[in-house]
Amino acid sequence: MKLERLPSPVLPPAPAAPAKPHVFELHGERIRDDYAWLKAENWKDVLKNPQALDSSIREYLERENAYTAAAFAGTEAFQQRLVAEMRGRIKEDDSSVPQPDGPYSYFTRYREGGQHPLVCRMPRDGGAETIMLDGDKEADGHAFFDLGGADHSPDHRLMVWGSDVKGSEYFTLRVRDLESGENFADEVPHTSGGAVWLNDSSGFYYVELDENHRPVRVRRHMLGTPADQDAVIYEEKDPGFFVKLGVTQSDAFVLIEASDHETSEVYLIDRTDPTATPRLVEPRTPKLQYDVEHHGDSLIILTNADGAEDFKIVTAPVTTPGRAHWRDLVPYRPGVMILFVMALARYLVRLERENANPRIVLREIATGREETIAFEEDTYSLGVDPGYEFDTDTIRYRYSSLTTPTEVYDYDLRTAERTLRKRQEVPSGHNPADYVTRRLFATAPDGEQVPISIVHRREIALDGTAPCLLYGYGSYGMSMSASFRTGILSLVDRGFVYAIAHIRGGTEKGWRWYLDGKREKKTNTFTDFIACGEALIAAGYTARGRIVAHGGSAGGMLMGAVANLAPDLFAGIVAEVPFVDVLNTMLDADLPLTPPEWPEWGNPAADEAAFRTILSYSPYDNVKPQAYPAILALAGLTDPRVTYWEPAKWVAKLRSTATGGGPILLRLNMDAGHGGASGRFDRLEEVAIAYTFAIKTVAGFQN
């Protein structure tokens, strides 16, 4: 398999952002930021209305886009070929397996050529479908459209649904009559996108975003009343805590969950009482985390209390839910991380992970008898679909691996019979036997063994000649699953090795794996990733200068850090919505995510040690005179999570500082936010740009 040699045109002069020194002092250090001016003073307005962006900043960003377009000149046909390949692996009229709820089964599907989902239902025992919401129709006329929640009411007559048409994640909620298909006059702006109905379908709860784009208030909307009269049910006073809504599987309680990255607090609302007030389960205690389920007279609580670092399951009476009454049900076992628990009428279902692979454990509540669902592949992905019903003996789970397309099963808890409900179709064809998936371990500088999930064509010679796309994230305790990905086959089928680095900062090896990659230990994330690259080289999968690193958001921070630390290891780096201006962002308490992020990174304003740690690795602050690999930064103008100016500043500084290498490219989607283009096929065009860049870098990206 030979990589295409793509055109590499002679580039025009790169945009040069004018340096406008901004200097401040903190903890005895003098910090200079030449590109602070790229942050629009009216950034809050820009999130709501992109046209409000200052014209001088817009002009500069558009020049960056033009420069990137010039770098890809001549590859347009190849990019469209990649899009066609990736699209050919997508079943265009795909649908989810219907989930039963009372008289109906609910599902989503796509029409041939459609960009957005159709939310549908049919009679439970089969029959004609009803399209409750047509995402393509709702998106018509909008450059961006993102469907938030679409939740049917308990009486099945109504649906509350949310949409964002700016990419800024401000969702407006509307209510639809499912008989007529018409929307009510009710409109609720500035929400997080979802809602939980009252049991009598007379209204719903939702989370409102404040002026700093933080989800802090729970309101109750009664149908037919103005949104500005919605009662405030809960308001979070700590700017470091975000609020979200949930509901127990039993449907008895609405859950208000307030949390940062290491502490949580849960309130119960009686879902049957339209006037109910929240009732606290256990007051927030620093670093105490817990999630709540319900069964009969008891709460089922997943928690890290009492030193249960990888979590345990306890019970407590509904009437006295506080920690003094918690009793162990599934004790803590070091190295076995419990990820999720769901209570059904007769069974307790939990998802846990050990040695970076997941399993489902089923417990009969009356007897305590347990059985396990697990798989034999070296590396795979496994998840539970909760469904709508409580009094059921069926659970649904999904399984895939880097070689095996997703399979959806219904599992009978009484008989242990497993029924395949759906196997992911790859219309253009896919033979798992043509590929190999492996688990490799890299030795970190401190001796830790870092898992790497790998997939490649079976015929690849492990002689160091193959290029490699190495993906990493490593933050917030998020694990990167080894699930089936159709898009990467466009690289793998061209001879790439695709690898996922399960680095510290995630929880692939338990909660300790996360703790060892945050705050003062954050640099372990970066050195783990570099060690993974070195291990792939040592094992013959690739060679130095043949690796393209890929990460997004906090994984984009990883990209910036490893570019500074080991530039010669990589042929190129793809940084999507990269969180690279860590110090300045963590010093700006007005930004949407900053206070809730302090537990993850530290508060550099209040804590000198945190300041010095962040300053030591913040990618933007550590750009230095050296040759850098080719870098492609992808971002969105209305992104409230990683603001557009972070990658813009980073690219400007890289370009003015680097002594060689490159090119350094920025592509800013002027009509999107954190997730990029919203349509499922439009998104493929952005993936094709990243993959074209990867191929160009390993095949010879000429300046």
XYZ file of C-alpha atoms in Angstrom:
703
model
C 0.000 0.000 0.000
C 1.510 3.256 -1.112
C 0.440 6.683 0.055
C -0.640 9.140 -2.583
C 1.833 11.924 -3.185
C -0.408 14.945 -2.840
C 0.279 18.360 -4.360
C 2.309 20.689 -2.166
C 2.046 24.122 -3.742
C 4.442 26.921 -2.994
C 2.696 28.818 -0.248
C 2.196 32.574 -0.227
C 3.632 34.464 2.741
C 1.937 33.351 5.923
C -0.255 35.826 7.799
C 1.739 37.642 10.443
C -0.337 38.748 13.393
C 0.955 42.066 14.686
C 2.547 41.782 18.111
C 0.849 44.095 20.590
C 2.616 43.397 23.867
C 0.366 42.921 26.874
C 2.363 42.473 30.080
C 1.247 41.528 33.579
C 2.966 40.354 36.725
C 1.868 37.529 39.001
C 3.660 35.722 41.816
C 6.823 37.621 40.986
C 6.812 36.577 37.329
C 6.485 38.933 34.394
C 4.213 37.431 31.700
C 4.159 38.847 28.207
C 1.341 38.069 25.789
C 1.855 39.605 22.346
C -1.402 38.311 20.890
C -3.914 39.005 23.653
C -5.639 41.440 21.280
C -7.113 38.500 19.350
C -9.560 37.997 22.198
C -12.562 40.157 21.328
C -13.640 42.396 24.184
C -17.269 41.558 23.362
C -16.682 37.792 23.218
C -19.953 37.080 25.070
C -21.863 38.868 22.318
C -19.932 36.940 19.657
C -21.121 33.629 21.148
C -24.714 34.722 20.589
C -24.114 36.615 17.350
C -20.939 35.823 15.350
C -21.444 38.977 13.290
C -20.544 41.014 16.376
C -16.856 40.066 16.005
C -14.524 43.040 15.632
C -13.757 43.586 11.939
C -9.959 43.673 12.405
C -9.997 40.306 14.191
C -12.338 38.829 11.593
C -10.099 40.050 8.779
C -7.060 38.404 10.361
C -8.887 35.095 10.913
C -10.106 35.092 7.333
C -6.520 35.571 6.144
C -5.545 32.539 8.196
C -8.309 30.539 6.530
C -7.140 31.681 3.109
C -3.562 30.644 3.909
C -4.710 27.188 5.004
C -6.798 26.859 1.857
C -3.674 27.672 -0.173
C -1.752 24.944 1.660
C -4.373 22.414 0.569
C -4.655 23.697 -2.998
C -4.727 20.845 -5.480
C -6.028 18.330 -2.944
C -9.683 19.229 -3.302
C -10.481 16.194 -5.460
C -8.604 13.929 -3.066
C -10.502 15.366 -0.103
C -13.776 14.676 -1.870
C -12.575 11.132 -2.533
C -11.974 10.727 1.191
C -15.429 12.123 1.931
C -16.942 9.691 -0.549
C -15.045 6.781 1.048
C -16.149 7.718 4.551
C -19.680 8.389 3.430
C -19.702 5.038 1.653
C -19.147 3.334 5.005
C -22.201 5.021 6.514
C -25.611 3.462 6.087
C -27.329 6.660 5.012
C -30.805 5.542 6.074
C -29.526 4.075 9.338
C -31.774 3.852 12.386
C -31.435 3.026 16.043
C -33.071 -0.061 17.554
C -36.490 1.064 18.866
C -36.692 1.422 22.654
C -40.068 0.426 24.149
C -41.913 2.782 26.489
C -45.548 2.052 27.284
C -47.645 1.849 24.099
C -44.828 2.990 21.787
C -41.251 2.260 20.793
C -39.056 5.303 20.189
C -36.108 5.562 17.823
C -34.112 7.870 15.591
C -33.274 7.363 11.960
C -31.829 9.193 8.989
C -33.167 9.563 5.491
C -30.942 8.869 2.511
C -28.770 11.965 2.090
C -30.056 13.543 5.285
C -27.673 15.457 7.533
C -29.738 15.440 10.723
C -31.744 12.821 12.634
C -35.449 12.140 12.449
C -36.988 11.485 15.865
C -39.643 8.803 15.451
C -41.941 6.335 17.158
C -44.132 3.400 16.247
C -46.634 1.228 18.105
C -44.819 -1.007 20.584
C -45.826 -4.225 18.821
C -45.083 -2.889 15.349
C -46.828 -0.732 12.807
C -46.436 2.543 10.942
C -43.910 5.052 12.174
C -44.636 8.665 13.076
C -41.919 11.277 12.540
C -42.131 13.434 15.644
C -39.336 15.804 14.604
C -37.556 16.171 11.277
C -34.024 17.427 11.950
C -33.372 18.181 8.267
C -36.486 20.339 8.095
C -35.630 22.202 11.287
C -32.061 22.801 10.067
C -33.194 24.260 6.752
C -31.934 27.831 6.348
C -29.367 27.598 9.140
C -25.612 27.399 8.524
C -25.434 25.462 11.797
C -28.030 23.319 13.522
C -27.627 21.078 16.536
C -30.511 19.120 18.009
C -30.340 18.931 21.788
C -32.749 16.772 23.736
C -35.975 15.439 22.251
C -37.959 14.044 25.182
C -41.506 12.741 24.939
C -43.902 13.396 27.788
C -45.048 10.619 30.160
C -48.519 10.672 28.580
C -46.918 10.385 25.102
C -48.848 13.430 23.783
C -46.050 16.006 23.741
C -42.345 16.397 23.154
C -39.928 19.029 24.444
C -36.967 19.560 22.145
C -33.970 21.884 22.046
C -31.935 23.384 19.214
C -28.829 25.529 18.814
C -28.390 27.407 15.528
C -25.172 29.281 16.346
C -22.791 26.582 17.602
C -22.498 28.420 20.915
C -24.445 25.761 22.861
C -27.250 28.102 23.835
C -30.282 25.878 23.216
C -33.863 27.077 22.873
C -36.521 24.642 24.106
C -39.853 24.231 22.327
C -42.853 21.988 22.951
C -44.506 19.992 20.178
C -47.993 18.495 20.073
C -47.367 14.985 18.740
C -50.897 14.628 17.407
C -50.887 17.769 15.248
C -47.124 18.094 14.780
C -47.347 21.788 15.666
C -45.211 23.594 18.226
C -46.842 25.348 21.155
C -46.154 29.033 21.720
C -43.857 28.056 24.621
C -40.197 28.936 23.931
C -37.478 28.776 26.575
C -34.123 30.319 25.554
C -30.605 29.985 26.978
C -30.852 26.402 28.194
C -28.435 23.467 28.212
C -30.643 21.662 25.689
C -32.518 18.968 27.612
C -35.505 18.745 29.944
C -37.222 16.365 32.374
C -41.014 16.196 32.352
C -43.281 16.248 35.363
C -45.111 12.940 35.683
C -48.464 14.517 34.791
C -46.987 16.122 31.627
C -48.067 19.591 32.780
C -44.569 21.030 32.584
C -40.882 20.256 32.740
C -37.631 21.092 34.497
C -34.627 22.475 32.623
C -31.197 24.006 33.261
C -30.678 27.669 32.397
C -27.294 29.093 31.401
C -26.229 32.332 33.035
C -24.648 35.363 31.374
C -21.254 33.614 31.502
C -22.647 30.532 29.733
C -22.633 28.444 32.898
C -25.408 25.953 33.688
C -26.368 27.169 37.150
C -30.180 27.391 37.530
C -32.880 24.748 37.449
C -36.255 26.173 36.493
C -39.704 24.652 36.202
C -41.737 25.593 33.155
C -45.487 25.053 33.252
C -47.039 24.729 29.814
C -48.763 27.835 28.518
C -46.895 30.253 30.790
C -44.203 32.770 29.760
C -40.629 31.546 30.208
C -39.681 34.651 32.194
C -42.148 33.515 34.868
C -40.579 30.072 35.278
C -39.929 29.290 38.923
C -36.306 28.910 40.015
C -36.123 25.533 41.741
C -32.388 25.536 42.398
C -29.591 28.036 41.848
C -25.916 27.199 42.231
C -23.984 29.951 43.992
C -20.485 28.504 43.560
C -19.165 29.482 40.087
C -16.973 26.374 40.199
C -19.970 24.027 40.159
C -22.100 23.226 37.134
C -25.637 21.852 37.303
C -27.306 19.114 35.297
C -30.598 17.245 35.456
C -31.277 13.542 35.492
C -34.026 11.117 36.404
C -33.920 7.793 38.208
C -34.637 4.703 36.130
C -37.693 4.188 38.344
C -39.054 7.571 37.174
C -39.796 8.423 40.818
C -37.282 11.259 41.185
C -35.793 14.072 39.174
C -32.119 14.462 40.059
C -30.383 17.819 40.356
C -26.658 17.167 40.208
C -24.170 19.917 41.078
C -20.519 19.071 40.578
C -17.049 20.111 39.628
C -14.382 17.650 38.540
C -13.913 16.070 41.977
C -16.908 16.884 44.204
C -20.625 16.296 43.696
C -23.933 16.952 45.411
C -27.367 15.541 44.495
C -30.908 16.722 45.227
C -34.103 14.705 44.752
C -37.374 16.142 43.442
C -40.552 14.087 43.690
C -41.517 13.791 40.034
C -45.201 13.337 40.869
C -45.527 16.684 42.675
C -45.585 19.837 40.484
C -44.848 21.948 43.568
C -42.048 19.765 44.997
C -38.879 21.349 46.353
C -35.435 19.712 46.124
C -34.307 17.436 48.946
C -30.581 17.054 49.567
C -29.088 13.551 49.664
C -25.664 14.380 51.135
C -24.035 17.824 51.466
C -21.006 18.449 49.299
C -17.751 17.438 50.894
C -14.473 18.185 49.075
C -13.520 15.261 46.808
C -16.605 13.214 47.731
C -18.413 12.054 44.583
C -21.681 10.209 44.313
C -24.426 9.357 41.806
C -27.929 8.276 42.791
C -30.346 5.598 41.601
C -33.599 4.470 43.231
C -35.195 1.134 44.085
C -38.270 0.829 46.300
C -37.575 2.311 49.719
C -33.846 2.626 49.020
C -31.423 4.754 47.100
C -28.623 2.979 45.215
C -25.537 5.199 45.362
C -22.299 4.930 43.396
C -19.591 6.693 45.415
C -15.916 7.062 46.243
C -16.680 7.509 49.963
C -14.450 5.954 52.623
C -11.398 5.759 50.382
C -13.157 3.784 47.631
C -10.923 5.308 44.986
C -12.352 3.191 42.149
C -15.880 3.543 43.582
C -18.286 1.224 45.351
C -22.066 0.869 45.538
C -23.970 1.611 48.740
C -27.621 1.767 49.727
C -29.493 4.227 51.934
C -33.150 4.699 52.936
C -35.045 7.202 50.798
C -36.291 8.834 53.998
C -32.802 9.242 55.506
C -30.436 9.366 52.509
C -27.407 10.993 54.176
C -23.969 9.422 54.372
C -24.441 8.288 57.977
C -26.944 5.754 56.641
C -24.915 4.459 53.680
C -24.315 0.697 53.754
C -22.061 -1.208 51.352
C -23.804 -3.288 48.697
C -20.918 -3.812 46.232
C -17.694 -3.193 48.175
C -14.687 -1.350 46.825
C -12.159 -3.493 44.991
C -8.878 -1.729 44.125
C -8.219 -1.772 40.391
C -11.860 -2.495 39.467
C -13.488 0.805 38.586
C -17.297 0.913 38.666
C -18.362 3.286 35.890
C -22.155 3.116 35.944
C -25.027 1.561 37.878
C -28.694 1.179 36.909
C -31.500 -0.174 39.082
C -34.327 -2.153 37.496
C -37.306 -3.667 39.310
C -35.545 -6.986 39.937
C -31.941 -6.426 38.886
C -28.981 -4.149 39.425
C -26.836 -3.548 36.343
C -23.335 -2.160 36.610
C -20.572 -1.418 34.119
C -17.039 -1.769 35.425
C -13.525 -1.743 34.003
C -10.392 -3.671 34.920
C -7.052 -3.597 33.095
C -8.490 -1.096 30.587
C -11.280 -3.436 29.397
C -14.965 -3.143 30.432
C -17.522 -5.735 31.522
C -21.193 -5.715 32.516
C -22.185 -7.310 35.820
C -25.833 -8.292 36.412
C -27.047 -8.737 40.005
C -30.378 -10.252 40.984
C -31.532 -8.000 43.802
C -33.526 -10.638 45.716
C -30.713 -13.209 45.868
C -27.491 -11.294 45.246
C -26.621 -13.740 42.435
C -24.316 -12.181 39.811
C -23.288 -12.972 36.265
C -20.913 -11.195 33.917
C -20.917 -10.198 30.262
C -17.387 -9.795 28.887
C -15.466 -10.450 25.658
C -12.182 -12.038 24.655
C -10.631 -9.518 22.256
C -7.438 -7.792 23.353
C -9.177 -4.448 23.345
C -12.836 -3.540 22.851
C -15.682 -1.178 23.768
C -18.800 -2.110 25.764
C -21.718 0.040 26.911
C -25.223 -0.192 28.362
C -28.260 1.542 26.818
C -30.530 2.318 29.807
C -33.818 2.530 27.899
C -37.021 3.979 29.322
C -38.493 1.178 31.419
C -37.970 0.075 35.021
C -40.123 -3.040 35.310
C -38.325 -5.082 32.668
C -36.232 -8.228 32.443
C -34.346 -7.057 29.360
C -31.266 -4.895 29.093
C -29.625 -3.633 25.934
C -25.900 -3.354 25.422
C -23.562 -2.519 22.562
C -20.190 -4.025 21.723
C -17.506 -3.177 19.193
C -13.754 -3.185 18.727
C -11.337 -1.439 16.415
C -11.972 -4.254 13.907
C -15.563 -5.254 14.756
C -18.506 -3.002 13.793
C -20.962 -2.175 16.561
C -23.350 -4.925 17.604
C -26.474 -4.177 19.664
C -27.868 -6.979 21.833
C -30.924 -7.473 24.002
C -30.141 -9.679 26.988
C -32.850 -11.548 28.892
C -31.966 -11.293 32.569
C -34.063 -14.342 33.485
C -32.845 -16.786 30.844
C -29.421 -15.291 29.956
C -30.511 -15.450 26.314
C -28.791 -12.939 24.078
C -30.526 -11.583 20.956
C -28.648 -9.624 18.301
C -30.859 -6.644 17.439
C -28.539 -4.823 15.082
C -25.111 -5.160 13.511
C -23.600 -1.987 12.099
C -23.652 -2.099 8.331
C -20.723 -0.830 6.308
C -22.314 -0.444 2.851
C -19.004 -0.222 0.985
C -17.854 -3.429 2.667
C -15.732 -4.368 5.657
C -14.046 -7.665 6.474
C -12.777 -7.726 10.094
C -10.356 -10.506 9.149
C -8.432 -8.016 6.991
C -7.376 -6.129 10.128
C -5.476 -6.803 13.321
C -6.136 -5.169 16.673
C -3.586 -5.407 19.464
C -2.866 -4.056 22.934
C 0.682 -2.764 23.435
C 2.165 -1.292 26.604
C 4.601 1.599 26.729
C 6.936 2.169 29.658
C 6.606 5.718 30.962
C 9.645 7.557 32.386
C 8.528 6.629 35.925
C 8.017 2.975 35.023
C 4.214 2.976 34.614
C 2.842 0.727 31.875
C 0.677 2.770 29.495
C -1.838 0.830 27.355
C -2.011 1.456 23.620
C -4.841 0.139 21.425
C -3.735 -0.541 17.862
C -5.377 -1.461 14.563
C -3.761 -1.970 11.151
C -4.141 -3.960 7.968
C -3.126 -7.586 8.424
C -0.547 -7.445 5.644
C 1.357 -4.498 7.128
C 5.020 -5.323 7.701
C 6.089 -4.298 11.186
C 9.438 -3.023 9.956
C 9.089 0.626 10.921
C 8.039 1.849 7.493
C 4.339 2.398 8.199
C 3.026 5.849 9.068
C 0.992 6.112 12.266
C -1.849 8.288 13.512
C -1.513 8.384 17.303
C -4.562 9.699 19.153
C -4.611 10.921 22.751
C -6.725 12.844 25.245
C -5.829 12.254 28.907
C -7.949 14.650 30.988
C -11.019 14.822 33.241
C -10.921 11.093 33.922
C -12.345 10.402 30.464
C -11.344 7.064 28.974
C -10.903 6.630 25.239
C -12.782 3.519 24.161
C -11.382 1.113 21.590
C -14.618 1.238 19.596
C -15.186 0.749 15.879
C -14.476 3.859 13.828
C -15.329 3.821 10.157
C -13.530 7.076 9.373
C -10.054 5.871 10.305
C -10.252 3.113 7.689
C -9.439 5.765 5.078
C -6.013 5.988 6.689
C -5.635 2.358 7.759
C -6.465 1.128 4.243
C -3.679 3.389 2.968
C -1.140 1.703 5.206
C -1.440 3.731 8.405
C -1.269 2.181 11.840
C -3.969 3.746 14.019
C -3.214 3.857 17.737
C -4.964 5.184 20.829
C -2.691 6.158 23.716
C -4.540 5.445 26.985
C -2.463 7.959 28.903
C -2.767 9.181 32.456
C -5.449 11.766 33.037
C -8.030 9.227 31.852
C -9.395 6.341 33.917
C -8.490 3.382 31.723
C -6.572 1.874 34.653
C -8.770 3.245 37.434
C -9.185 6.528 39.284
C -5.510 6.610 40.260
C -4.701 6.748 36.554
C -6.668 9.996 36.450
C -5.139 11.477 39.602
C -1.647 10.789 38.274
C -2.398 12.947 35.231
C -3.901 16.090 36.723
C -2.760 19.309 38.398
C 0.783 18.969 39.737
C 1.131 15.624 37.910
C -0.191 16.876 34.580
C 3.104 16.424 32.774
C 2.695 12.640 33.140
C 0.004 12.936 30.452
C 2.506 14.409 28.009
C 5.426 12.107 28.790
C 3.088 9.085 28.624
C 2.060 10.110 25.111
C 5.661 10.542 24.019
C 6.473 7.135 25.556
C 3.642 5.622 23.505
C 5.171 7.035 20.336
C 8.565 5.614 21.286
C 7.030 2.211 22.098
C 5.333 2.048 18.702
C 8.692 2.756 17.077
C 10.497 0.144 19.186
C 7.869 -2.480 18.270
C 8.299 -1.796 14.558
C 4.893 -0.244 14.001
C 6.316 3.053 12.734
C 9.391 5.276 12.825
C 10.456 8.637 14.187
C 9.085 11.365 11.971
C 6.392 9.015 10.627
C 3.878 9.703 13.418
C 1.007 12.177 13.145
C -0.340 13.088 16.578
C -4.045 13.857 16.924
C -6.060 15.268 19.795
C -8.897 17.677 20.486
C -9.972 20.090 23.236
C -7.942 19.062 26.310
C -6.343 16.576 23.920
C -5.414 19.624 21.862
C -3.525 20.915 24.886
C -1.689 17.586 24.820
C -0.837 18.255 21.179
C 0.602 21.653 22.025
C 2.627 20.261 24.905
C 4.203 17.386 22.965
C 4.964 19.732 20.063
C 7.095 21.722 22.499
C 8.630 18.690 24.215
C 9.370 16.287 21.355
C 8.915 18.020 17.995
C 11.207 15.635 16.126
C 9.069 12.615 17.072
C 6.220 13.759 14.846
C 5.739 14.366 11.153
C 2.654 16.407 11.929
C 0.172 17.361 14.611
C -3.594 17.780 14.240
C -4.966 19.862 17.116
C -8.755 20.210 17.103
C -10.285 23.006 19.192
C -7.023 22.971 21.173
C -6.944 24.179 24.775
C -3.466 25.668 24.473
C -3.606 28.998 26.319
C -3.977 27.324 29.694
C -2.490 29.996 31.928
C -4.433 32.951 30.548
C -7.681 30.990 30.459
C -7.310 29.759 34.042
C -6.657 33.350 35.129
C -9.874 34.629 33.519
C -12.701 33.819 35.953
C -15.294 35.305 33.575
C -14.813 32.610 30.954
C -17.541 29.938 30.977
C -15.433 26.998 32.056
C -12.706 28.565 34.168
C -13.947 28.227 37.782
C -15.151 24.635 37.269
C -11.757 23.836 35.727
C -9.689 24.885 38.729
C -9.984 21.447 40.392
C -8.574 19.925 37.199
C -5.688 22.309 36.539
C -5.357 24.448 39.661
C -6.143 28.110 40.261
C -3.032 30.045 39.201
C -4.315 33.334 40.618
C -4.794 32.035 44.158
C -2.153 29.299 44.274
C 1.451 30.075 43.379
C 2.341 26.385 43.075
C -0.496 25.903 40.571
C 0.649 29.004 38.709
C 4.180 27.672 38.340
C 2.999 24.213 37.321
C 0.702 25.581 34.612
C 3.328 28.064 33.439
C 5.786 25.171 33.076
C 3.668 23.309 30.495
C 1.028 25.694 29.048
C 1.619 25.176 25.307
C 1.221 28.829 24.339
C 3.585 30.031 27.057
C 6.227 27.422 26.211
C 6.555 27.947 22.477
C 10.290 28.355 21.877
C 12.762 28.860 19.030
C 13.057 25.382 17.499
C 11.895 23.514 14.443
C 8.282 22.395 14.782
C 6.484 19.668 12.847
C 3.678 20.599 10.492
C 0.713 21.688 12.617
C -2.962 21.995 11.710
C -5.201 23.717 14.274
C -8.944 23.365 13.730
C -11.389 25.531 15.673
C -14.833 27.154 15.719
C -15.666 30.834 16.123
C -18.577 30.367 18.551
C -16.969 27.694 20.712
C -17.784 28.443 24.385
C -15.490 25.673 25.671
C -12.210 26.415 23.896
C -12.548 29.958 22.691
C -11.395 30.774 19.171
C -8.571 33.050 20.294
C -6.648 30.215 21.964
C -5.658 28.430 18.735
C -5.394 31.772 16.926
C -2.878 33.099 19.463
C -0.983 29.794 19.502
C -0.600 29.683 15.730
C 0.521 33.309 15.632
C 3.187 32.687 18.270
C 4.365 29.425 16.711
C 4.773 31.083 13.359
C 6.717 34.032 14.740
C 8.965 31.860 16.928
C 9.676 28.586 15.087
C 13.101 28.319 13.460
C 12.028 25.761 10.859
C 9.660 22.970 9.976
C 5.983 23.618 9.559
C 3.854 24.775 7.933
C 1.706 26.085 10.799
C -1.940 26.236 9.753
C -5.182 27.466 11.314
C -8.607 26.621 9.956
C -11.427 28.375 11.794
C -15.022 27.398 11.064
C -16.809 30.741 11.145
C -20.219 29.039 11.471
C -19.607 26.461 14.208
C -18.516 25.866 17.773
C -16.765 23.152 19.759
C -18.047 20.190 17.754
C -17.303 21.586 14.311
C -19.781 21.290 11.459
C -23.155 20.023 12.639
C -24.365 17.906 9.720
C -23.132 14.320 9.682
C -21.801 14.646 6.115
C -20.541 18.216 6.521
C -18.472 16.936 9.444
C -16.803 14.437 7.102
C -15.359 17.336 5.125
C -13.492 18.504 8.225
C -12.265 14.961 8.900
C -11.074 14.754 5.300
C -9.007 17.905 5.775
C -7.347 16.404 8.867
C -6.635 13.121 7.071
C -5.332 14.902 3.977
C -3.002 16.832 6.246
C -1.817 13.582 7.867
C -1.078 12.001 4.509
C 0.665 15.123 3.220
C 2.931 15.284 6.258
C 4.173 11.692 6.115
C 4.405 11.668 2.318
C 6.248 14.980 2.181
C 4.624 18.284 3.090
C 6.702 20.932 1.349
C 6.734 24.558 2.374
